[in-house]
Short mmCIF file of C-alpha atoms and ligand atoms in Angstrom, two decimals:
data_model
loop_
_atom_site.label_atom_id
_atom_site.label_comp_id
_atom_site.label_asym_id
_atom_site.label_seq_id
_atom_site.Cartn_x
_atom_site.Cartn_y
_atom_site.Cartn_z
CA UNK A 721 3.47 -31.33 12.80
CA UNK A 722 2.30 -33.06 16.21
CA UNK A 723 1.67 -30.16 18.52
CA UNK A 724 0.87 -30.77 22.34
CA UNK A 725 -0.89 -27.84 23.67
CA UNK A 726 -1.01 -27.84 28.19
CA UNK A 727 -3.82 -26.13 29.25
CA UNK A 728 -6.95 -25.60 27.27
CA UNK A 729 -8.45 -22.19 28.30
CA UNK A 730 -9.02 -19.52 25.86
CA UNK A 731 -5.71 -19.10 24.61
CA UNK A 732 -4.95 -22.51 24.46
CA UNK A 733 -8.37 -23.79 23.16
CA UNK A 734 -7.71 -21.28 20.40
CA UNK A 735 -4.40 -22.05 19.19
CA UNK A 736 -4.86 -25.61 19.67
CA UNK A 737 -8.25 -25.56 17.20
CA UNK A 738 -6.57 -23.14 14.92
CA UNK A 739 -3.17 -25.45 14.55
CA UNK A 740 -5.62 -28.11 14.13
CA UNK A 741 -7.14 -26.51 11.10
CA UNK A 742 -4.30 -25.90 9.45
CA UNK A 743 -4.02 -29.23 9.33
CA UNK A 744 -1.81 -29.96 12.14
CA UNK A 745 -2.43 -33.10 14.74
CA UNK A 746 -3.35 -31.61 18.08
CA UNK A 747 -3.47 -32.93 21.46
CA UNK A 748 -4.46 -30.51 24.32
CA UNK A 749 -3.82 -31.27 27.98
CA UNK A 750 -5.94 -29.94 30.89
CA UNK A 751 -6.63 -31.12 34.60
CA UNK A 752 -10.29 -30.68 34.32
CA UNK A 753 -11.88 -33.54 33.33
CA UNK A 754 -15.31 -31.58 32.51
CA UNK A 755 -13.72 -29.58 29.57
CA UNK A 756 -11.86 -32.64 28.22
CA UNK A 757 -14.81 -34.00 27.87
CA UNK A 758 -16.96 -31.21 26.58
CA UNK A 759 -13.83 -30.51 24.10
CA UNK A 760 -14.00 -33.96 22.72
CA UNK A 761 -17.23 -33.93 22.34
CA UNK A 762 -17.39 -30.73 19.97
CA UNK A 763 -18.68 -28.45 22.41
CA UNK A 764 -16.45 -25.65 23.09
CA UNK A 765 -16.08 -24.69 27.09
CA UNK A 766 -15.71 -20.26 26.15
CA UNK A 767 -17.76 -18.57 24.13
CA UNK A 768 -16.01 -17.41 21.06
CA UNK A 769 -16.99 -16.73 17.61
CA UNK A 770 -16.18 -19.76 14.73
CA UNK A 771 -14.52 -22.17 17.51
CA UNK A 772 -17.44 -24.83 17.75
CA UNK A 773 -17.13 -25.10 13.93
CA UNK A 774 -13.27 -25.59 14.01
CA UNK A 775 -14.01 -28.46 16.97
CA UNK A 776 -15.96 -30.36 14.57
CA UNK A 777 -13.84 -30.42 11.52
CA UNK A 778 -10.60 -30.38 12.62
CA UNK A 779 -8.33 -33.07 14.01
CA UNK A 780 -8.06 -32.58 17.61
CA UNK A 781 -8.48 -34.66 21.01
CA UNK A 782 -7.94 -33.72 24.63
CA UNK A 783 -6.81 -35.47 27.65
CA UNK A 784 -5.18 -34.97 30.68
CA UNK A 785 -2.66 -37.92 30.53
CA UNK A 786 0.58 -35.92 29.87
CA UNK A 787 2.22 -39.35 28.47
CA UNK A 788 -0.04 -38.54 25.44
CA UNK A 789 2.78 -35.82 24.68
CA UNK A 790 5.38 -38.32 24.37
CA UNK A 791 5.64 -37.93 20.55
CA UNK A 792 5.08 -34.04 20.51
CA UNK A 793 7.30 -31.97 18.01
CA UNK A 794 6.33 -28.33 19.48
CA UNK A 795 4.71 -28.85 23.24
CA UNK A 796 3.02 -25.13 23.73
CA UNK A 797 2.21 -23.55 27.66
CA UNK A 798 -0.61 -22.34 27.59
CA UNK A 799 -1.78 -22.33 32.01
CA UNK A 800 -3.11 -19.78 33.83
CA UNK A 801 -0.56 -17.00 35.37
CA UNK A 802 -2.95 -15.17 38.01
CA UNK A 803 -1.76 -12.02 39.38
CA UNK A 804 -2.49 -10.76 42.57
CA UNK A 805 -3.87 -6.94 43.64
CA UNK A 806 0.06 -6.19 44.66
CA UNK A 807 1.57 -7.50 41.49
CA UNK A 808 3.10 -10.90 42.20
CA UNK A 809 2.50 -13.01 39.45
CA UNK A 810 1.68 -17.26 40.57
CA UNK A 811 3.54 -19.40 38.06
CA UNK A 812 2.29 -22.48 40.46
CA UNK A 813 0.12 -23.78 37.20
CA UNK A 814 3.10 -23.17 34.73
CA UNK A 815 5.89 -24.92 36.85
CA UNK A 816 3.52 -27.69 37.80
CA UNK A 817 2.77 -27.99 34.03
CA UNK A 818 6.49 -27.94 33.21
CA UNK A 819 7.30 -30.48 35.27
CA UNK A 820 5.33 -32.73 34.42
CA UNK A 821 5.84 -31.81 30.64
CA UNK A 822 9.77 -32.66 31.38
CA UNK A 823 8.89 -36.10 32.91
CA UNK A 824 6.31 -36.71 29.84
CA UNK A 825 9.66 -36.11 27.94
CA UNK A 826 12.66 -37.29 29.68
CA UNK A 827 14.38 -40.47 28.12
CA UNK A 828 15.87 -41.20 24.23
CA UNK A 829 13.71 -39.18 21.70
CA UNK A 830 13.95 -36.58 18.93
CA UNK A 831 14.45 -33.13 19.06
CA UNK A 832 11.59 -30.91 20.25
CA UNK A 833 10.48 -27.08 21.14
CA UNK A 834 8.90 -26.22 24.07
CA UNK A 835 6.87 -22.61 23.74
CA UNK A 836 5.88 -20.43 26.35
CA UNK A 837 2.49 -18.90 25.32
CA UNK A 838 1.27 -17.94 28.86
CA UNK A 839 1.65 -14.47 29.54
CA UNK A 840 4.95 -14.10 32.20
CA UNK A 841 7.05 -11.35 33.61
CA UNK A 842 10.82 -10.71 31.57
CA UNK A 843 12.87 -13.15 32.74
CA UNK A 844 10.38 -16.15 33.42
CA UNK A 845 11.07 -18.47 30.47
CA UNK A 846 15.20 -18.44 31.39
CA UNK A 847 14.83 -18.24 35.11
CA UNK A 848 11.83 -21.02 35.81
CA UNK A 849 10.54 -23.10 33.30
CA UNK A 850 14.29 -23.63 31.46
CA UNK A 851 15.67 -24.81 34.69
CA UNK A 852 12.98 -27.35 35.14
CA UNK A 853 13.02 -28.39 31.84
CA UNK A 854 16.78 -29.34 32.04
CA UNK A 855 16.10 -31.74 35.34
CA UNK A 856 15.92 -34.31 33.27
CA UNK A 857 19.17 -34.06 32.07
CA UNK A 858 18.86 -32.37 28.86
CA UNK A 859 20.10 -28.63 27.36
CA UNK A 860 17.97 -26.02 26.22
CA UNK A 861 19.41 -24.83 22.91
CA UNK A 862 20.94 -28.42 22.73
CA UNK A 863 18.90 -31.74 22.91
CA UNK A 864 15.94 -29.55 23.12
CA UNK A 865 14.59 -25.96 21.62
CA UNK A 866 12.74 -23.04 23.62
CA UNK A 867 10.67 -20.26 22.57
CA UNK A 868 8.75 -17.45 24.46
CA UNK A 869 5.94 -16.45 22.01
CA UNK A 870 3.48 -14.07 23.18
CA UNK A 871 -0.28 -14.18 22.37
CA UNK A 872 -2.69 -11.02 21.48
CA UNK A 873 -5.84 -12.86 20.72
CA UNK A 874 -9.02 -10.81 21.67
CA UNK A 875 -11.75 -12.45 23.67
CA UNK A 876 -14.36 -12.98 21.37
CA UNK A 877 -12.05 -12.44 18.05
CA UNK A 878 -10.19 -14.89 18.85
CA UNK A 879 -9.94 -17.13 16.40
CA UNK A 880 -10.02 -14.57 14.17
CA UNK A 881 -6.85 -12.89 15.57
CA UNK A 882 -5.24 -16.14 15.34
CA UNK A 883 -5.72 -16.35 11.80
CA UNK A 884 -4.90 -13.18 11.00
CA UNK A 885 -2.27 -11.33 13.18
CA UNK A 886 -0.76 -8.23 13.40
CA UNK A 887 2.30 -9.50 13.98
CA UNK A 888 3.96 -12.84 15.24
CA UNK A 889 6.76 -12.54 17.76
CA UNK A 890 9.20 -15.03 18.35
CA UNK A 891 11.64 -15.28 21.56
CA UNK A 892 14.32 -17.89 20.98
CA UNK A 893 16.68 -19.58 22.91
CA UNK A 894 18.72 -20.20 19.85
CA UNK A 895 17.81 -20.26 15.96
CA UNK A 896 17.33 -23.83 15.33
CA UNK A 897 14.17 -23.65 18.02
CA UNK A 898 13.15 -20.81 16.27
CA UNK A 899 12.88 -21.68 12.72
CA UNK A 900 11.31 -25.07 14.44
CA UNK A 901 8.21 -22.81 15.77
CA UNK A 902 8.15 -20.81 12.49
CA UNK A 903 7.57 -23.62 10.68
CA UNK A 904 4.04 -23.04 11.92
CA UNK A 905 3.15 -19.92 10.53
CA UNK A 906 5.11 -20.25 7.32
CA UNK A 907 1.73 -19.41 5.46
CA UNK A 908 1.00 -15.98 7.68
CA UNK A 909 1.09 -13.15 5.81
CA UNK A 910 2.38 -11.13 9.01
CA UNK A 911 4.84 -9.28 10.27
CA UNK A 912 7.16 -11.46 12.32
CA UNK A 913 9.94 -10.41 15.11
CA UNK A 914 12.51 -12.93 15.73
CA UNK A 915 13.98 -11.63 19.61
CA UNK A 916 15.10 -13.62 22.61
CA UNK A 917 13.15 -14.70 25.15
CA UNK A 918 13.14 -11.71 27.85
CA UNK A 919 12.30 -9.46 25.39
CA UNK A 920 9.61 -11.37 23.85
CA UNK A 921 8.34 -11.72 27.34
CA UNK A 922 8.32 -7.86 27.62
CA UNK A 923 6.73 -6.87 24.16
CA UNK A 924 3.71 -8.62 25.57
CA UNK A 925 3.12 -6.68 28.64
CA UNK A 926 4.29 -3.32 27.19
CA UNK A 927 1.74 -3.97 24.23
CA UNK A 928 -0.98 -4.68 26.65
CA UNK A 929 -0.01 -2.18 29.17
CA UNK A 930 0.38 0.17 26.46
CA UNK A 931 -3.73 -0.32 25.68
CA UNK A 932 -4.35 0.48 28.98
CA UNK A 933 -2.48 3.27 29.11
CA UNK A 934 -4.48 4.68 25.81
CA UNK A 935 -7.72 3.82 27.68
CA UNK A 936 -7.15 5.74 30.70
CA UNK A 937 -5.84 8.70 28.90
CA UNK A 938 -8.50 9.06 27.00
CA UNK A 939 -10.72 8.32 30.14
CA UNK A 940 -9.11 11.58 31.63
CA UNK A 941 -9.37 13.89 28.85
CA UNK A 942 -13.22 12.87 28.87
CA UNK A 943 -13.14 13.96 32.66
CA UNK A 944 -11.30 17.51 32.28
CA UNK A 945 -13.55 18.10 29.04
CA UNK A 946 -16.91 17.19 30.62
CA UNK A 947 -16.16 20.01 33.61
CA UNK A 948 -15.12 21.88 30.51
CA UNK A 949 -18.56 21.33 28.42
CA UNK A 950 -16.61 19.67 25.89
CA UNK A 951 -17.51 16.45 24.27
CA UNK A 952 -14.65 14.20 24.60
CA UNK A 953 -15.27 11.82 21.45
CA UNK A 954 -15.37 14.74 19.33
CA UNK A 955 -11.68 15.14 20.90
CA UNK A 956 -11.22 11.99 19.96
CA UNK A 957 -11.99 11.95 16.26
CA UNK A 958 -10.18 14.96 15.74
CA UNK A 959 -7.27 13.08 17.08
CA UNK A 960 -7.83 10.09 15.20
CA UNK A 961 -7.07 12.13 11.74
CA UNK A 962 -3.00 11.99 13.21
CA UNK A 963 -1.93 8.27 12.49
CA UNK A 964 0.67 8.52 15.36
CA UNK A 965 -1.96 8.39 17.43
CA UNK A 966 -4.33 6.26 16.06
CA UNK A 967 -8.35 5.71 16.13
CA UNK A 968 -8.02 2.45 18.28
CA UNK A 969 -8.57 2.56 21.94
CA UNK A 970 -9.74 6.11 21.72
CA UNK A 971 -13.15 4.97 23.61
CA UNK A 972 -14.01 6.90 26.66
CA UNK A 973 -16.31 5.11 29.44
CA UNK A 974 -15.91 3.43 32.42
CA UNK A 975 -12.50 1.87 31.96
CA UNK A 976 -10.99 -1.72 30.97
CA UNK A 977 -11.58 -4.79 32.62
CA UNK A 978 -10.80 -8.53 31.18
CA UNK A 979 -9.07 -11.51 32.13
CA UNK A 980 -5.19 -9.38 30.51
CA UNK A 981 -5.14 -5.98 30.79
CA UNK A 982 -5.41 -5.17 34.63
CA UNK A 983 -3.30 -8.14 35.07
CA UNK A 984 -0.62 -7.49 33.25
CA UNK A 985 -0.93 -4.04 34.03
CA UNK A 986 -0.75 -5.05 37.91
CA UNK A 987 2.22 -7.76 36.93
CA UNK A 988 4.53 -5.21 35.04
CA UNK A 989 3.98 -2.15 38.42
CA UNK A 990 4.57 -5.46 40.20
CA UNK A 991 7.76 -6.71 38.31
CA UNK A 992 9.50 -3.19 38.37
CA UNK A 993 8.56 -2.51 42.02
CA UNK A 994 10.48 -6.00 42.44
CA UNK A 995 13.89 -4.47 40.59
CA UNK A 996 13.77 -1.50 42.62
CA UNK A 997 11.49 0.59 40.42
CA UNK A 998 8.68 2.87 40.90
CA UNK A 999 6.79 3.36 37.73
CA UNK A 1000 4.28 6.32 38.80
CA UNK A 1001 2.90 6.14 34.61
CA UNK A 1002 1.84 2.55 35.38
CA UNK A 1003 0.10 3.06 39.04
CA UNK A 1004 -1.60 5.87 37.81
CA UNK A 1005 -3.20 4.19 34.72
CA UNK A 1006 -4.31 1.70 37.46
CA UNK A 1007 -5.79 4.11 39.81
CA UNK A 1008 -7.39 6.42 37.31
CA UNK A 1009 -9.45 2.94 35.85
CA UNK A 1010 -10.54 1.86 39.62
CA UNK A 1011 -11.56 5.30 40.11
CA UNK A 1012 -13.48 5.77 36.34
CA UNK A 1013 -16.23 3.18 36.88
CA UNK A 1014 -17.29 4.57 40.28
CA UNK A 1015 -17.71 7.74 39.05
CA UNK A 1016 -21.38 6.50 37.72
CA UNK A 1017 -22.32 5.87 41.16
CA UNK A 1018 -20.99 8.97 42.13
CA UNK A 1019 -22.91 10.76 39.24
CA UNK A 1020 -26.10 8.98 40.00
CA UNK A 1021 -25.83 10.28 43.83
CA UNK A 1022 -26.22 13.74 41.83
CA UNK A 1023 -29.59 13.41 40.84
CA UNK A 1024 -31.06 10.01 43.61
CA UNK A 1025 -30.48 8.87 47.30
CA UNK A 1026 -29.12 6.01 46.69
CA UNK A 1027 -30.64 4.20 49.92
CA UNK A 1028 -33.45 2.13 49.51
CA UNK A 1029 -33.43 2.96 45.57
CA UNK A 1030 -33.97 0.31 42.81
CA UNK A 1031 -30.73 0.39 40.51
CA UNK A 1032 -30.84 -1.28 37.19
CA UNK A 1033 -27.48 -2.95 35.74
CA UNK A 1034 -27.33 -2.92 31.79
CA UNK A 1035 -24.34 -5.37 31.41
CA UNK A 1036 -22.21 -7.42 32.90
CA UNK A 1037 -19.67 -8.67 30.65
CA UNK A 1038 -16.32 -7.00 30.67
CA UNK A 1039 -17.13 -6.84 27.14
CA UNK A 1040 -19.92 -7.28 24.27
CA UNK A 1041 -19.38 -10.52 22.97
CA UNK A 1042 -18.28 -12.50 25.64
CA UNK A 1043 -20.37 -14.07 29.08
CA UNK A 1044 -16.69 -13.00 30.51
CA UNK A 1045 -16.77 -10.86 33.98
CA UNK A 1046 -13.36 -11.12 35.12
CA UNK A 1047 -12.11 -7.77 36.67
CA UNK A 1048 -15.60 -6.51 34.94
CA UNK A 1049 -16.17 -2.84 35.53
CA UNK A 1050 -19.75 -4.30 36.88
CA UNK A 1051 -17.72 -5.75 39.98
CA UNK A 1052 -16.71 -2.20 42.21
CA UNK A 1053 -20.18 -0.82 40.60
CA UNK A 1054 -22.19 -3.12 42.17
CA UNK A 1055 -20.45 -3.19 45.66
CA UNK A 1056 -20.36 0.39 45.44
CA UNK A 1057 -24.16 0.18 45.22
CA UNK A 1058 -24.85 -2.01 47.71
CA UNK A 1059 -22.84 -0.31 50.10
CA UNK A 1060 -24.68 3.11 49.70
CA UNK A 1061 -28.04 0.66 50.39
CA UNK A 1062 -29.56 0.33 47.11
CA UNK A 1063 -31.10 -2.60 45.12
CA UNK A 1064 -29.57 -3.69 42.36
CA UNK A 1065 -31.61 -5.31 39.20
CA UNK A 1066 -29.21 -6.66 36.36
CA UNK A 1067 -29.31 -7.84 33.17
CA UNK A 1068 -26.68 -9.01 30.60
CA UNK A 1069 -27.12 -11.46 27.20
CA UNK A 1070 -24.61 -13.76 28.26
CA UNK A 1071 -22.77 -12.87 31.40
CA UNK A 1072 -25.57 -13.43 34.55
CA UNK A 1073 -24.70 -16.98 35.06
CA UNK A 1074 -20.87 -15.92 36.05
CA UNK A 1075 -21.98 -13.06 37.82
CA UNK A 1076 -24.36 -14.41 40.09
CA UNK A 1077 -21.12 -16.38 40.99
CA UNK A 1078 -19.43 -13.34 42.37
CA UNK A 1079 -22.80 -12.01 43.34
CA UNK A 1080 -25.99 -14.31 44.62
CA UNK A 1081 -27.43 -11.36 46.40
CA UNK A 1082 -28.62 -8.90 43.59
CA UNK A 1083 -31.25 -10.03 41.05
CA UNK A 1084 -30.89 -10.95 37.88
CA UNK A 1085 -33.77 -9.58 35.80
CA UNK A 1086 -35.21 -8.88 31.89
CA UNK A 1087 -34.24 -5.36 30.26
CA UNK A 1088 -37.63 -4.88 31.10
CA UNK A 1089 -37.48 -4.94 34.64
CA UNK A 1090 -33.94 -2.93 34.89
CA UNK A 1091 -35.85 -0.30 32.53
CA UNK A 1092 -38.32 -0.09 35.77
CA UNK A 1093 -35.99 0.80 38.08
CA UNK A 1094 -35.59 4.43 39.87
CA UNK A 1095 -32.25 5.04 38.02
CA UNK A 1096 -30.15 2.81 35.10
CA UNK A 1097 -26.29 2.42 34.69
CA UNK A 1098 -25.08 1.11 31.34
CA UNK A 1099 -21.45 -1.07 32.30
CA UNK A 1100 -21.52 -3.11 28.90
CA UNK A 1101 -22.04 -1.52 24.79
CA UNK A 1102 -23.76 -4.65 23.88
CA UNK A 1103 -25.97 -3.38 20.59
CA UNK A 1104 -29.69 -4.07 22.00
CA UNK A 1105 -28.79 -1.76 24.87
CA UNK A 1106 -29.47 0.92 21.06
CA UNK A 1107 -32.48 -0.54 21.17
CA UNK A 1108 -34.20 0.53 23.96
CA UNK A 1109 -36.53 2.83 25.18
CA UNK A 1110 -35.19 5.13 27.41
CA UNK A 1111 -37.99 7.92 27.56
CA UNK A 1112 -38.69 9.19 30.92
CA UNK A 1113 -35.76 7.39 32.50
CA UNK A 1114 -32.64 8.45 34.38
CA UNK A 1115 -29.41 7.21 32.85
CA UNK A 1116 -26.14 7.56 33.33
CA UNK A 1117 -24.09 6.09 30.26
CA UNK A 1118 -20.70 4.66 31.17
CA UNK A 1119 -20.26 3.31 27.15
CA UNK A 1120 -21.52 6.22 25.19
CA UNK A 1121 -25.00 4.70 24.03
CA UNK A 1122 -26.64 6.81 21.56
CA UNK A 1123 -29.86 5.66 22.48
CA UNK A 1124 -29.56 6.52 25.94
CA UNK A 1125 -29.23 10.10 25.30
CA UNK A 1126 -33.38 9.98 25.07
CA UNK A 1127 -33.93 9.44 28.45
CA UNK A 1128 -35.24 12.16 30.92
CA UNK A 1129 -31.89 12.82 33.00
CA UNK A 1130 -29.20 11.38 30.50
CA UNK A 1131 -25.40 11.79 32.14
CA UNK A 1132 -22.24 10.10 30.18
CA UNK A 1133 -19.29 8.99 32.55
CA UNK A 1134 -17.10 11.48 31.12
CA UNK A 1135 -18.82 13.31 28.31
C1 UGA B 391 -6.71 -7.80 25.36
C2 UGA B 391 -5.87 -7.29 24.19
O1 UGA B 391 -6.65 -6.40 23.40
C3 UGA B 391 -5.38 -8.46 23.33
O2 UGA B 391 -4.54 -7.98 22.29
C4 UGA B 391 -4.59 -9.43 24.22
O3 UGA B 391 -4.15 -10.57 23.49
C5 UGA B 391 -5.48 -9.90 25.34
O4 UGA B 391 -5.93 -8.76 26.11
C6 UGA B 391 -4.66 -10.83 26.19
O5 UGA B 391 -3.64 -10.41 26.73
O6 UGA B 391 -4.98 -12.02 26.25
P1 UGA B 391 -9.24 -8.60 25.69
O7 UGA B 391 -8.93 -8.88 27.13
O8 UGA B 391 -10.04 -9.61 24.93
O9 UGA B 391 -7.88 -8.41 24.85
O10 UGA B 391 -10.01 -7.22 25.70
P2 UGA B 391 -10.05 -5.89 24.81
O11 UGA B 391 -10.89 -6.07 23.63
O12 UGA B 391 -8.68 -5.39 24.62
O13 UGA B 391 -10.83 -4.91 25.83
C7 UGA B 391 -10.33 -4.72 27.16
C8 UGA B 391 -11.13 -3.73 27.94
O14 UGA B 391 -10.86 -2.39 27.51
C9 UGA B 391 -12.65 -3.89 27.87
O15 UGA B 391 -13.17 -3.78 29.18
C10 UGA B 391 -13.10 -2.73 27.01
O16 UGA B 391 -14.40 -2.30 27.34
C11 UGA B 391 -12.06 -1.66 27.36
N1 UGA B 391 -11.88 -0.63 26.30
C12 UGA B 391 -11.36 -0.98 25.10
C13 UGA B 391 -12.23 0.69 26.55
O17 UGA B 391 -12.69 1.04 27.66
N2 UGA B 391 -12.03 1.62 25.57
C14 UGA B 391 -11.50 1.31 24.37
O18 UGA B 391 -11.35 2.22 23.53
C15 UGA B 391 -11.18 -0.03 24.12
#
């Protein structure tokens, strides 16, 4: 099938490569002429595992001349949806993306689908991008189809977890635009949900909000048991044995961060606060993960003055894997820090070069020099951070680092 793919950040990157491989003919449209380039020349913008491979073998080109589209059977939506602190989600990228999608396909042609993949609030597909879709005349569910299809790539897994999902959801406006879109995955071996569009919107927040929930629960069972002398990943295995609950997401530490889950988090308080409702479960999960990561400082302020003290940063990255620090549990650390008047020394693998975005004034170091430092916070579980040697140090562990445990003052976040 021809596939047209608007925006080509991680999700759309990915699912534009992928579709590619599987032998479908590609064209991805950004605004920034920098990644059109880099993506045309094989060289992936995001770091992700197996995508510079799939760039060079597969049949793929990008642009950012929407008339390219013209010819598109399934056109996928694939912007940015920023949220801000209070909830309100921007859908400035996605309605300036559908409009110019509808004038890229306004006069005689065949039928096509148009699928929202960008993460939006229930309601968004029906309420703003059908409307502008239909200024040129047309019917959704008529001349043309509409689907709402969620992603749940992880960074880093990405391509991966396109390959190979859990489960494929599919919001329709009508059948014909959804057998049209499940064309695509006709060789999946997954579990797929056929639903309308609100709904589909909905199963991705609740199954991202729904993480975050499991994180900060965890996160305060690992705060009552440490005042308790308990050891709260013992708790956790134990649990694990019950498959109701799981053995996902059962990882105590300093809390989640990412590019999704606060946001969506944030956009669902935000969406039911807009329809009148107060959802205390939701605010809380949000609060208790602000609070989590400060609690190293906090800790720290136990055993050092923090003023005029050298603190050493082990990780950046929201995540191993990924040079990502978006909403990175590094972020209220370090102000946190330099508030109190220390110095902050940091290292990460991948992720310094976005960080010293957000943050010119600290410095950016070896592991060598952040092993030198009066005290040591670990923010990241990237696997050399086992390899250290932490003998005669002060640490205090905020992703369970076995390692770590050698050092002369050793304190875990919430174990
Ligand atoms: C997340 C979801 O896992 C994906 O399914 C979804 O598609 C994606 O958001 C999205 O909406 O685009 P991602 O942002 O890549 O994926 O990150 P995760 O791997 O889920 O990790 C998120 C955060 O939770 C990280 O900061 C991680 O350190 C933290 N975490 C995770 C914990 O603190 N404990 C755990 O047990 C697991």
């Amino acid at each position: 099938m021809r596939i047209s793919i608007i925006g080509s950040g991680y999700v759309g990157l990915v699912t534009g490569a992928c579709l590619a491989k599987l032998g479908n003919e590609v064209t991805l449209v950004d605004i920034d002429n920098e990644k059109i380039e880099a993506i045309n020349n094989g060289l992936p913008p995001i770091q992700e595992e197996g995508i510079t491979e799939i760039l060079n073998q597969a049949h793929l080109k990008a642009t950012s001349d929407y008339r390219q589209i013209a010819d598109a059977d399934i056109i996928f939506l694939c912007v940015g949806t920023p949220v801000s602190e209070d909830g309100a989600m921007s859908l400035e990228h996605l309605t300036e993306a559908t409009g110019q999608v509808t004038r890229a396909l306004e006069g005689e042609r065949g039928y096509y689908v148009v699928v929202v993949k960008s993460t939006v609030v229930p309601g968004t597909t029906e309420e703003v991008v059908i409307p502008i879709l239909e200024r040129a005349g047309k019917k959704a569910g008529k001349d043309f189809g509409i689907c709402m299809s969620p992603e749940f790539l992880r960074e880093g897994k990405a391509v991966y977890d396109f390959m190979n999902p859990m489960r494929v959801i599919i919001g329709e406006v009508d059948k014909r635009s959804g057998d049209m879109l499940l064309g695509l995955y006709r060789n999946f071996n997954a579990p797929i949900l056929r639903t309308d569009l609100r709904t589909a919107e909905m199963i991705k927040l609740a199954s991202n909000t729904f993480l975050t929930m499991k994180i900060s629960f965890i996160n305060e069972i690992g705060n009552i048991s440490k005042k308790l002398g308990i050891d709260v990943y013992e708790v956790a295995k134990g649990m694990e044995f019950d498959d109701r609950i799981g053995s996902k997401f059962l990882n105590a530490g300093i809390g989640f961060g990412g590019s999704c889950l606060p946001k969506d988090l944030r956009a669902l308080i935000g969406k039911a606060k807009e329809i009148g409702y107060e959802s205390r479960m939701l605010e809380e999960t949000l609060n208790l993960n602000e609070k989590q990561a400060l609690k190293l400082v906090q800790l720290l302020q136990k055993h050092i003055s923090l003023k005029g003290a050298c603190v050493g940063l082990l990780g950046l990255a929201f995540k191993p894997g990924t040079d990502d620090v978006r909403d990175s549990r590094a972020i209220g650390v370090v102000q946190a820090l330099l508030q109190a008047g220390a110095t902050v020394r940091a290292y990460d693998p991948l992720a310094m070069e976005n960080f010293k975005k957000l943050f010119p004034q600290i410095d950016y170091v070896t592991i060598e020099k952040v092993l030198n430092c009066d005290a040591i916070l670990i923010i990241t579980e990237w696997e050399e951070f086992n390899d250290l040697d932490y003998t005669g140090k002060i640490v205090i562990d905020g992703r369970r680092i076995a390692k770590a445990r050698e050092a002369r003052i050793y304190e875990g976040v919430c174990w």
